[in-house]
């Protein structure tokens, strides 16, 4: 794969431009026209996920031998942004499948596990999910109370996971459970569980503010038995696996947030051309111009942070701080842009006839999941202070 | 019966608001988004489908223009064409490049590549000429099936259903032949990510019109380009008599 330099930030290499264009075309033609309906009716975009799978978008970084597109993380970030620009929910499904489900298996799985748990999930026919949070702990991931005990040649899992995206539509889950509570976070291990499976049940679908085409629910494990070979990575490595997965996942969510922010900006800019007040298009008014300018700066700066984080990851350099910065900046850009977009649209921004209100609702979750903005700040500060040896 | 030649043109993207240059010599193209002509996309899709049905062995994508034309060829490769040919035409030559010169180039390439079929878009969305396919066939003295909404290979013949003013016309023409693609021929595929990766390795040959013995001097000179006149608002009238009176008043009748 080609070595990217920072001039790529100014102009993307041809392959990346092409893949960005194909994702944008798909989003414009197939997702944007139905996004409102998917949102209103809480419909999982199964057909679109299939189509995206056949385009390679559900497994961008997965090597070709395993059925993926064999591209890099920058390409993945571009894909998620373009898809999210068409439909924030679909972008979320793409991101969760790529980063949170396939990501850890690709990095920590055995060859056999990769073939069994990744390849069927590259085509869009099946999607996976990631179960770390519990009713008792979100940000405090180390306090996981879900347990896994060994019984003969099986692991037996017990506990409840909360807020699991894709849960009702998934065919497998990466679950984090403690194999040794005395070791605290160092006793957590990762497991692969097929869905449906005896001992695994789903809670009610949450009725969410936004990204309504995705399903979010509890996963309840009640003496859920899986073969010993279903442990992902080594015993006690679960917390590390989760944290590293979230590091990369942050770039995916940043990209989703960018897509939503860009869609909100485009909506506002388009409206500013068309809506007239005081005898001229409102785009002539400085109050509107300043809003659009601030929105554009917010999106573009978050985008560059996101691309940089992706490129550092591709160059196998440390990227934890940059990924956290990207997620923080992009999610705050999404909420800012969607808020201002409604303002530019005025009353029209408040009704479902225009997509602005959906962008506002979709944007909000990006500041919360895969690490709240507050956690991102802790990560960034930690990295900064560590480097300056405070 | 082995090779299809497909023409792809790089044009200003259909969604862009086109602006006339201040000197009225043409339209602004610098920094403006360009993409493959939509009818060329349909032509590529048809060619690739024919190859997937194993009716042809190879699809060659051709584009005439400056360096950026290779981007359009690369997109055609990502949709499934096997290799590309970039006929380099730059600067003033490119500004004056029109259907006659392009058909000469395609005719020369069709012979050189021993193509059995040349598929082109019916027209380009920038100049709307709708001439290149027809001229190419005439230069080659090959039959043509233009405005195709259906194409079927039957042995060494092509059955083409044409969209004409009166409806649909079905013709059967001998190969080698030229076909031009109309809107309803097919729905072009999205370039998949793996195919974009594969396209990187496919070859694009570079040549100049002179290498094909083609003279691209233009016989046309564009005098002036203007925006269409601003459309004026209409006037509503109450009765037919009022309408007739207004039409007489304006000198229309």
XYZ file of C-alpha atoms in Angstrom:
643
model
C 0.000 0.000 0.000
C 1.328 3.421 -0.671
C 3.257 5.491 1.792
C 1.399 8.660 2.584
C 3.085 11.921 3.332
C 1.684 15.067 4.833
C 1.242 16.556 1.372
C -1.591 14.056 1.227
C -3.389 16.304 3.684
C -3.492 18.990 1.003
C -4.483 16.689 -1.834
C -5.408 13.083 -1.386
C -3.730 10.415 -3.531
C -5.710 9.287 -6.595
C -6.910 5.982 -5.129
C -8.252 7.718 -2.047
C -9.978 10.350 -4.180
C -11.604 7.636 -6.260
C -12.824 5.688 -3.282
C -14.066 8.855 -1.616
C -15.987 9.678 -4.806
C -17.582 6.265 -5.095
C -18.730 6.433 -1.457
C -20.037 9.963 -1.976
C -21.949 8.890 -5.107
C -23.480 5.989 -3.197
C -24.405 8.219 -0.251
C -25.933 10.923 -2.472
C -27.970 8.534 -4.615
C -28.879 5.686 -2.286
C -28.696 6.948 1.303
C -29.646 10.623 1.396
C -33.048 10.031 -0.271
C -34.061 7.424 2.323
C -32.303 8.707 5.451
C -35.396 10.555 6.649
C -37.541 7.455 6.300
C -34.975 5.220 8.017
C -34.919 7.700 10.906
C -38.698 8.110 11.213
C -39.417 4.403 11.054
C -36.334 3.219 12.985
C -35.463 0.963 10.026
C -32.144 -0.884 9.854
C -30.765 -0.265 6.320
C -30.237 -3.969 5.574
C -30.258 -3.659 1.781
C -27.879 -0.713 1.833
C -25.536 -2.544 4.215
C -25.514 -5.457 1.728
C -24.695 -3.105 -1.119
C -21.989 -1.380 0.874
C -20.630 -4.812 1.738
C -20.361 -5.738 -1.930
C -18.477 -2.471 -2.468
C -15.996 -3.426 0.242
C -17.075 -0.655 2.601
C -18.008 -2.991 5.477
C -14.414 -4.259 5.708
C -12.181 -1.532 4.349
C -8.975 -2.444 6.137
C -9.428 -6.217 6.004
C -6.894 -7.883 3.668
C -8.241 -9.198 0.364
C -7.490 -12.815 1.331
C -10.031 -12.490 4.136
C -12.612 -10.825 1.868
C -11.957 -7.173 2.589
C -11.002 -4.210 0.449
C -7.375 -4.227 1.577
C -7.170 -0.462 1.943
C -5.751 1.701 4.692
C -7.273 3.517 7.644
C -7.310 6.876 5.859
C -9.449 5.278 3.141
C -11.722 3.921 5.877
C -12.045 7.344 7.504
C -12.979 8.876 4.135
C -15.542 6.138 3.508
C -17.245 6.587 6.883
C -17.410 10.352 6.447
C -19.023 10.120 3.015
C -21.501 7.432 4.083
C -22.415 9.404 7.218
C -22.978 12.504 5.132
C -25.761 10.610 3.389
C -27.113 8.894 6.504
C -25.666 9.228 10.024
C -27.146 5.902 11.118
C -25.675 3.959 8.212
C -22.302 5.571 8.886
C -22.565 4.316 12.459
C -23.285 0.744 11.316
C -20.281 0.885 8.954
C -18.044 2.252 11.714
C -19.089 -0.260 14.371
C -18.638 -3.212 12.005
C -15.236 -2.073 10.764
C -13.612 -0.610 13.878
C -15.273 -2.162 16.892
C -16.120 -5.646 15.676
C -13.631 -6.518 12.916
C -10.892 -4.267 14.341
C -10.013 -6.262 17.485
C -10.320 -9.637 15.731
C -8.023 -8.482 12.949
C -5.469 -7.276 15.462
C -5.667 -9.926 18.167
C -7.301 -12.961 16.562
C -5.733 -16.204 15.411
C -5.834 -17.006 11.688
C -8.670 -19.433 12.361
C -10.642 -16.839 14.307
C -10.138 -14.304 11.508
C -11.508 -16.712 8.906
C -14.445 -17.692 11.062
C -15.374 -14.329 12.530
C -14.220 -11.769 9.943
C -14.755 -13.201 6.452
C -18.539 -13.721 6.743
C -18.785 -10.150 8.044
C -17.130 -8.486 5.067
C -20.000 -8.892 2.612
C -22.668 -6.848 4.368
C -24.753 -9.984 4.935
C -23.721 -10.054 8.586
C -22.710 -7.283 10.952
C -21.029 -7.500 14.317
C -21.099 -5.521 17.520
C -18.927 -4.686 20.538
C -20.029 -5.114 24.134
C -17.943 -3.293 26.727
C -20.287 -0.922 28.580
C -22.557 -2.200 31.317
C -25.474 -0.677 33.201
C -23.056 -0.005 36.067
C -20.094 1.320 34.088
C -19.528 3.230 30.860
C -16.525 5.478 31.158
C -15.292 3.306 34.048
C -14.616 0.356 31.718
C -12.200 -1.277 34.141
C -15.018 -1.943 36.573
C -16.660 -4.546 34.288
C -18.740 -6.932 36.335
C -19.698 -9.378 33.578
C -17.907 -12.589 34.425
C -16.503 -15.553 32.549
C -15.656 -18.812 34.305
C -14.116 -21.887 32.773
C -16.124 -25.113 33.008
C -14.424 -28.030 31.280
C -13.956 -27.090 27.636
C -16.278 -24.106 27.776
C -16.386 -20.553 29.001
C -19.586 -19.610 30.824
C -20.494 -15.927 30.637
C -22.803 -14.094 33.001
C -23.761 -10.458 33.151
C -25.423 -7.625 31.302
C -23.964 -5.303 28.713
C -25.606 -1.985 27.945
C -25.966 0.413 25.015
C -24.804 -2.098 22.425
C -25.076 -0.604 18.910
C -26.190 -3.033 16.149
C -27.284 -5.552 18.810
C -30.646 -6.432 17.242
C -29.104 -6.732 13.759
C -25.811 -8.441 14.619
C -24.652 -12.018 14.046
C -21.746 -11.880 16.478
C -20.417 -9.834 19.366
C -17.025 -9.142 20.940
C -17.791 -9.291 24.674
C -15.567 -8.177 27.525
C -15.873 -10.146 30.756
C -13.776 -10.636 33.831
C -12.020 -13.947 34.221
C -10.419 -12.805 37.488
C -12.072 -9.998 39.448
C -9.179 -9.814 41.910
C -6.937 -8.498 39.121
C -9.420 -5.680 38.452
C -8.991 -4.361 34.896
C -6.118 -6.758 34.269
C -8.547 -9.620 34.816
C -10.796 -8.714 31.903
C -10.727 -10.904 28.802
C -12.345 -10.648 25.377
C -14.674 -13.282 23.938
C -16.357 -13.971 20.590
C -20.013 -14.968 20.853
C -22.261 -15.792 17.893
C -25.741 -14.276 17.749
C -28.275 -15.668 18.337
C -26.908 -18.095 20.926
C -28.331 -19.982 23.894
C -27.786 -17.952 27.048
C -27.625 -14.668 25.156
C -30.702 -12.501 24.986
C -31.390 -8.915 23.999
C -33.035 -6.199 26.020
C -35.613 -3.874 24.534
C -34.513 -1.602 21.700
C -33.711 1.808 23.138
C -35.831 4.660 21.827
C -33.077 7.124 20.962
C -32.853 10.815 20.137
C -30.858 10.148 16.980
C -29.172 7.491 14.806
C -32.548 5.809 15.002
C -31.950 3.377 12.160
C -29.409 1.597 14.366
C -30.543 -0.736 17.119
C -29.219 -0.132 20.631
C -30.036 -2.547 23.435
C -28.748 -4.484 26.409
C -27.151 -7.861 25.824
C -27.955 -10.224 28.672
C -25.695 -13.193 29.265
C -27.207 -15.915 31.431
C -24.921 -18.964 31.629
C -23.963 -18.336 28.048
C -21.617 -21.164 27.022
C -18.950 -20.805 24.331
C -15.981 -23.013 23.319
C -12.600 -22.240 24.890
C -11.335 -21.294 21.423
C -13.681 -18.299 21.494
C -11.428 -16.237 23.727
C -9.920 -13.397 21.727
C -6.322 -12.722 22.647
C -4.848 -13.954 25.928
C -6.508 -14.077 29.368
C -6.407 -10.688 31.059
C -5.671 -8.859 27.786
C -9.282 -7.722 27.448
C -8.879 -4.220 28.831
C -5.877 -3.539 26.602
C -7.779 -4.925 23.594
C -10.757 -2.708 24.417
C -8.670 0.429 24.830
C -6.704 -0.135 21.633
C -9.897 -0.898 19.747
C -11.466 2.304 21.005
C -8.370 4.290 20.001
C -8.932 3.269 16.387
C -12.708 3.388 16.725
C -12.396 7.035 17.661
C -11.159 7.818 14.163
C -14.257 6.083 12.796
C -16.592 8.061 15.027
C -14.728 11.274 14.246
C -15.384 10.500 10.581
C -19.052 9.854 11.263
C -19.273 13.188 13.086
C -17.538 14.923 10.161
C -20.081 13.494 7.738
C -22.970 14.760 9.848
C -21.303 18.160 10.303
C -20.668 18.483 6.564
C -24.248 17.520 5.740
C -25.484 20.186 8.163
C -23.147 22.779 6.645
C -24.178 21.881 3.081
C -27.836 22.127 4.067
C -27.338 25.577 5.593
C -25.225 26.889 2.690
C -27.776 25.692 0.151
C -30.600 27.329 2.096
C -28.640 30.570 2.361
C -28.599 30.748 -1.464
C -32.300 30.168 -1.857
C -34.074 31.790 1.070
C -34.621 35.519 0.607
C -35.266 38.068 3.316
C -35.077 41.842 3.180
C -34.996 41.572 -0.604
C -31.950 39.355 -1.033
C -30.747 35.788 -0.375
C -29.904 35.458 3.309
C -26.415 34.342 2.280
C -25.729 38.045 1.686
C -26.192 38.823 5.367
C -23.021 38.899 7.451
C -24.757 37.185 10.369
C -25.362 34.162 8.167
C -21.948 34.362 6.495
C -20.171 34.362 9.837
C -22.081 31.274 10.927
C -21.208 29.428 7.723
C -17.555 30.452 8.030
C -17.352 29.253 11.634
C -18.991 25.980 10.648
C -16.572 25.479 7.760
C -13.541 26.107 9.976
C -14.838 23.713 12.616
C -15.354 20.918 10.087
C -12.147 21.412 8.142
C -9.917 21.569 11.215
C -11.552 18.469 12.700
C -11.145 16.745 9.350
C -7.443 17.420 9.193
C -7.039 16.103 12.749
C -8.934 12.985 11.737
C -6.843 12.436 8.614
C -3.647 12.961 10.565
C -4.668 10.408 13.188
C -5.530 7.910 10.435
C -2.251 8.510 8.651
C -0.241 8.084 11.855
C -2.033 4.800 12.458
C -1.269 3.681 8.906
C 2.382 4.588 9.418
C 2.325 2.438 12.585
C 3.183 5.450 14.703
C 1.525 6.289 18.045
C -1.816 7.940 17.392
C -3.716 7.770 20.693
C -3.539 11.497 21.382
C -4.393 12.496 17.794
C -7.317 10.068 17.626
C -8.737 11.483 20.857
C -8.256 15.038 19.554
C -9.958 14.107 16.292
C -12.953 12.533 18.023
C -13.294 15.464 20.411
C -12.994 18.103 17.688
C -15.204 16.321 15.166
C -18.020 15.503 17.585
C -18.084 19.076 18.899
C -17.997 20.294 15.272
C -20.993 18.083 14.509
C -23.077 19.426 17.363
C -21.979 23.012 16.617
C -22.649 22.786 12.883
C -25.984 21.051 13.239
C -27.063 23.594 15.864
C -26.090 26.530 13.644
C -27.588 24.870 10.612
C -31.001 24.845 12.283
C -30.445 28.494 13.174
C -29.728 29.416 9.544
C -32.855 27.567 8.438
C -34.975 29.229 11.083
C -38.401 27.653 11.382
C -37.632 25.307 8.497
C -34.789 23.885 10.584
C -37.220 22.793 13.261
C -39.476 20.642 11.043
C -38.865 17.235 9.558
C -39.316 18.503 6.000
C -35.654 19.505 6.082
C -32.826 17.204 7.237
C -31.349 19.811 9.627
C -33.283 18.539 12.624
C -32.164 14.974 11.942
C -28.501 16.069 11.736
C -28.956 17.841 15.104
C -30.310 14.666 16.684
C -27.761 12.377 14.993
C -24.825 14.596 15.959
C -25.482 14.478 19.683
C -24.389 10.880 20.264
C -20.953 11.491 18.770
C -19.959 13.425 21.896
C -20.930 10.467 24.043
C -20.165 7.063 22.637
C -16.776 5.470 22.118
C -15.463 7.686 24.854
C -17.235 10.811 26.046
C -15.720 14.211 25.293
C -14.626 14.277 28.921
C -12.750 10.997 28.554
C -11.150 12.306 25.358
C -9.880 15.312 27.289
C -8.402 12.989 29.926
C -6.690 10.953 27.212
C -5.274 14.047 25.507
C -4.085 15.603 28.761
C -2.600 12.311 29.843
C -0.626 12.065 26.610
C 0.518 15.689 26.819
C 1.576 15.518 30.443
C 3.255 12.163 29.969
C 5.364 13.631 27.213
C 6.338 16.711 29.208
C 6.965 14.539 32.245
C 4.798 16.406 34.713
C -15.053 -11.224 -31.548
C -12.690 -10.277 -28.773
C -12.382 -6.583 -28.041
C -14.674 -3.703 -27.119
C -13.504 -0.105 -27.271
C -15.296 2.325 -24.955
C -14.957 6.075 -25.146
C -15.035 8.061 -21.883
C -15.095 11.837 -21.743
C -14.106 14.016 -18.825
C -16.723 16.750 -18.472
C -17.782 19.339 -15.896
C -19.772 17.474 -13.237
C -23.519 17.552 -13.855
C -24.231 19.113 -10.444
C -21.933 22.114 -10.926
C -23.374 25.534 -11.721
C -21.557 26.392 -14.955
C -20.317 29.957 -15.385
C -19.282 31.765 -18.564
C -15.755 33.217 -18.609
C -15.619 37.021 -18.362
C -14.123 37.189 -21.890
C -16.993 35.061 -23.296
C -14.532 32.663 -24.931
C -15.928 29.670 -23.092
C -16.956 28.417 -19.657
C -14.881 28.364 -16.474
C -13.187 24.988 -16.045
C -10.296 25.820 -13.679
C -10.860 24.431 -10.208
C -14.297 23.189 -11.238
C -15.333 19.636 -10.373
C -15.120 17.279 -13.348
C -16.302 13.694 -13.700
C -17.031 11.046 -16.308
C -19.838 11.990 -18.712
C -22.951 10.149 -17.440
C -23.659 8.576 -20.858
C -20.054 7.341 -20.966
C -20.634 5.673 -17.567
C -23.569 3.838 -19.122
C -21.372 2.851 -22.088
C -18.672 1.480 -19.743
C -21.264 -0.464 -17.745
C -22.631 -2.073 -20.910
C -19.168 -3.015 -22.152
C -18.206 -4.535 -18.801
C -21.502 -6.465 -18.643
C -20.866 -7.904 -22.119
C -17.422 -9.025 -21.001
C -18.863 -10.567 -17.821
C -21.245 -12.557 -20.057
C -18.064 -13.821 -21.769
C -19.112 -12.331 -25.105
C -15.890 -10.340 -25.317
C -12.406 -10.914 -23.929
C -11.243 -7.378 -23.320
C -12.627 -3.916 -22.749
C -10.372 -0.954 -23.550
C -11.280 2.506 -22.239
C -10.178 5.488 -24.308
C -10.133 9.169 -23.448
C -8.836 12.176 -25.385
C -7.603 15.171 -23.452
C -5.002 16.573 -21.080
C -3.324 14.714 -18.208
C -6.481 14.755 -16.067
C -8.218 12.527 -18.624
C -6.341 9.617 -17.024
C -8.511 10.090 -13.897
C -11.565 9.352 -16.030
C -9.852 6.336 -17.569
C -8.914 5.140 -14.071
C -12.597 5.320 -13.055
C -13.474 3.211 -16.109
C -10.812 0.705 -15.044
C -12.293 0.644 -11.541
C -15.665 -0.194 -13.094
C -14.102 -3.206 -14.801
C -12.365 -2.186 -18.017
C -9.130 -4.072 -18.599
C -6.823 -1.371 -19.835
C -6.851 2.233 -20.944
C -5.561 4.440 -23.725
C -4.971 8.109 -23.095
C -4.719 10.144 -26.282
C -3.025 13.294 -25.132
C -4.473 16.570 -26.384
C -3.637 19.730 -24.465
C -3.968 23.506 -24.444
C -5.547 25.221 -27.448
C -5.838 21.892 -29.284
C -7.958 20.592 -26.418
C -10.142 23.694 -26.367
C -10.936 23.199 -30.042
C -11.263 19.400 -29.881
C -14.648 18.330 -31.183
C -16.560 15.295 -32.455
C -14.906 15.187 -35.886
C -11.371 14.978 -34.499
C -12.370 12.568 -31.734
C -14.128 10.278 -34.223
C -11.000 10.233 -36.363
C -9.026 9.178 -33.286
C -11.548 6.492 -32.322
C -11.709 5.205 -35.910
C -7.930 4.894 -36.002
C -7.882 3.127 -32.609
C -10.765 0.811 -33.509
C -8.726 -0.386 -36.499
C -5.450 -0.544 -34.573
C -7.003 -2.479 -31.685
C -9.078 -4.669 -34.029
C -12.187 -3.881 -32.022
C -15.411 -5.691 -32.822
C -17.530 -3.150 -31.053
C -17.148 0.527 -30.194
C -19.520 1.751 -27.480
C -19.839 5.461 -26.771
C -22.224 7.608 -24.785
C -24.888 9.073 -27.056
C -23.701 12.606 -26.286
C -21.594 14.578 -23.834
C -23.340 16.801 -21.315
C -21.001 19.726 -21.981
C -21.438 20.222 -25.705
C -24.507 18.000 -26.316
C -23.170 17.347 -29.852
C -24.493 13.776 -30.279
C -22.131 13.310 -33.266
C -19.058 11.323 -32.269
C -20.688 7.878 -32.456
C -22.265 8.563 -35.809
C -19.106 10.127 -37.294
C -16.928 7.274 -36.020
C -19.170 4.713 -37.714
C -19.157 6.704 -40.941
C -15.347 7.052 -40.966
C -14.999 3.310 -40.413
C -17.846 2.504 -42.775
C -19.322 0.372 -39.973
C -23.016 0.032 -39.090
C -24.281 2.056 -36.131
C -26.901 1.484 -33.433
C -27.432 4.841 -31.745
C -29.607 5.820 -28.722
C -29.448 2.209 -27.537
C -31.741 1.243 -24.671
C -31.030 -2.456 -25.180
C -28.052 -4.264 -26.689
C -27.900 -7.994 -27.391
C -25.147 -9.902 -29.157
C -26.521 -12.576 -31.491
C -23.607 -14.422 -33.045
C -21.727 -11.926 -35.185
C -24.605 -9.445 -35.151
C -25.814 -6.921 -32.600
C -29.505 -6.413 -31.901
C -30.071 -2.825 -30.785
C -33.331 -1.381 -29.484
C -33.165 2.340 -30.199
C -35.058 5.111 -28.465
C -36.448 7.260 -31.230
C -39.033 10.036 -31.314
C -41.823 7.670 -32.314
C -41.032 5.069 -29.683
C -38.664 2.106 -29.869
C -37.001 0.777 -32.994
C -35.250 -2.594 -33.100
C -32.445 -3.118 -35.596
C -29.914 -5.863 -36.210
C -26.471 -4.786 -37.377
C -23.344 -6.709 -38.353
C -20.208 -6.454 -36.269
C -17.860 -4.676 -36.259
C -20.238 -1.882 -35.276
C -20.611 1.334 -33.290
C -23.251 1.602 -30.567
C -24.117 4.724 -28.586
C -25.647 4.400 -25.125
C -28.857 6.114 -24.096
C -30.133 6.739 -20.567
C -32.180 3.586 -20.052
C -29.592 1.117 -21.338
C -28.455 0.217 -17.809
C -27.677 1.527 -14.333
C -23.903 1.988 -13.988
C -22.295 0.147 -11.084
C -20.496 1.881 -8.242
C -16.742 1.320 -8.381
C -16.073 -1.091 -5.541
C -13.112 -0.546 -3.260
C -11.334 -3.763 -4.312
C -11.780 -2.769 -7.987
C -10.365 0.678 -7.278
C -7.337 -1.086 -5.807
C -7.096 -3.406 -8.851
C -7.391 -0.439 -11.209
C -4.097 0.860 -9.867
C -2.285 -2.054 -11.512
C -4.061 -1.854 -14.870
C -2.146 -0.227 -17.701
C -2.946 3.079 -19.362
C -1.063 3.575 -22.619
C -0.204 7.131 -23.574
C -0.119 8.419 -27.146
C -0.634 11.522 -29.256
C -3.058 11.991 -32.174
C -0.049 12.263 -34.517
C 0.981 8.708 -33.472
C -2.304 7.558 -34.985
C -1.830 9.675 -38.092
C -4.759 11.857 -37.121
C -4.916 15.568 -37.879
C -6.824 17.314 -35.112
C -6.935 20.794 -36.607
C -10.393 22.170 -35.998
C -12.630 23.338 -38.812
C -14.747 25.248 -36.323
C -14.058 28.476 -34.461
C -16.071 29.425 -31.393
C -16.887 33.090 -31.736
C -18.637 33.771 -28.455
C -20.220 32.017 -25.482
C -23.070 33.648 -23.563
C -25.383 32.637 -20.740
C -28.909 31.850 -21.858
C -31.110 34.970 -21.521
C -32.635 35.300 -18.034
C -36.041 33.797 -18.142
C -38.690 36.473 -17.661
C -41.763 35.909 -15.573
C -44.945 35.028 -17.420
C -48.267 36.875 -17.232
C -51.519 35.244 -16.192
C -54.671 36.031 -18.150
C -58.309 35.250 -17.343
C -59.802 34.163 -20.668
C -58.842 32.752 -24.050
C -59.796 36.073 -25.672
C -57.355 37.876 -23.362
C -54.689 35.334 -24.340
C -55.239 35.876 -28.049
C -55.171 39.649 -27.518
C -51.902 39.470 -25.579
C -50.288 37.245 -28.215
C -51.345 39.670 -30.976
C -50.071 42.577 -28.896
C -46.614 41.058 -28.505
C -46.462 40.337 -32.232
C -46.269 36.609 -31.648
C -49.324 36.009 -33.849
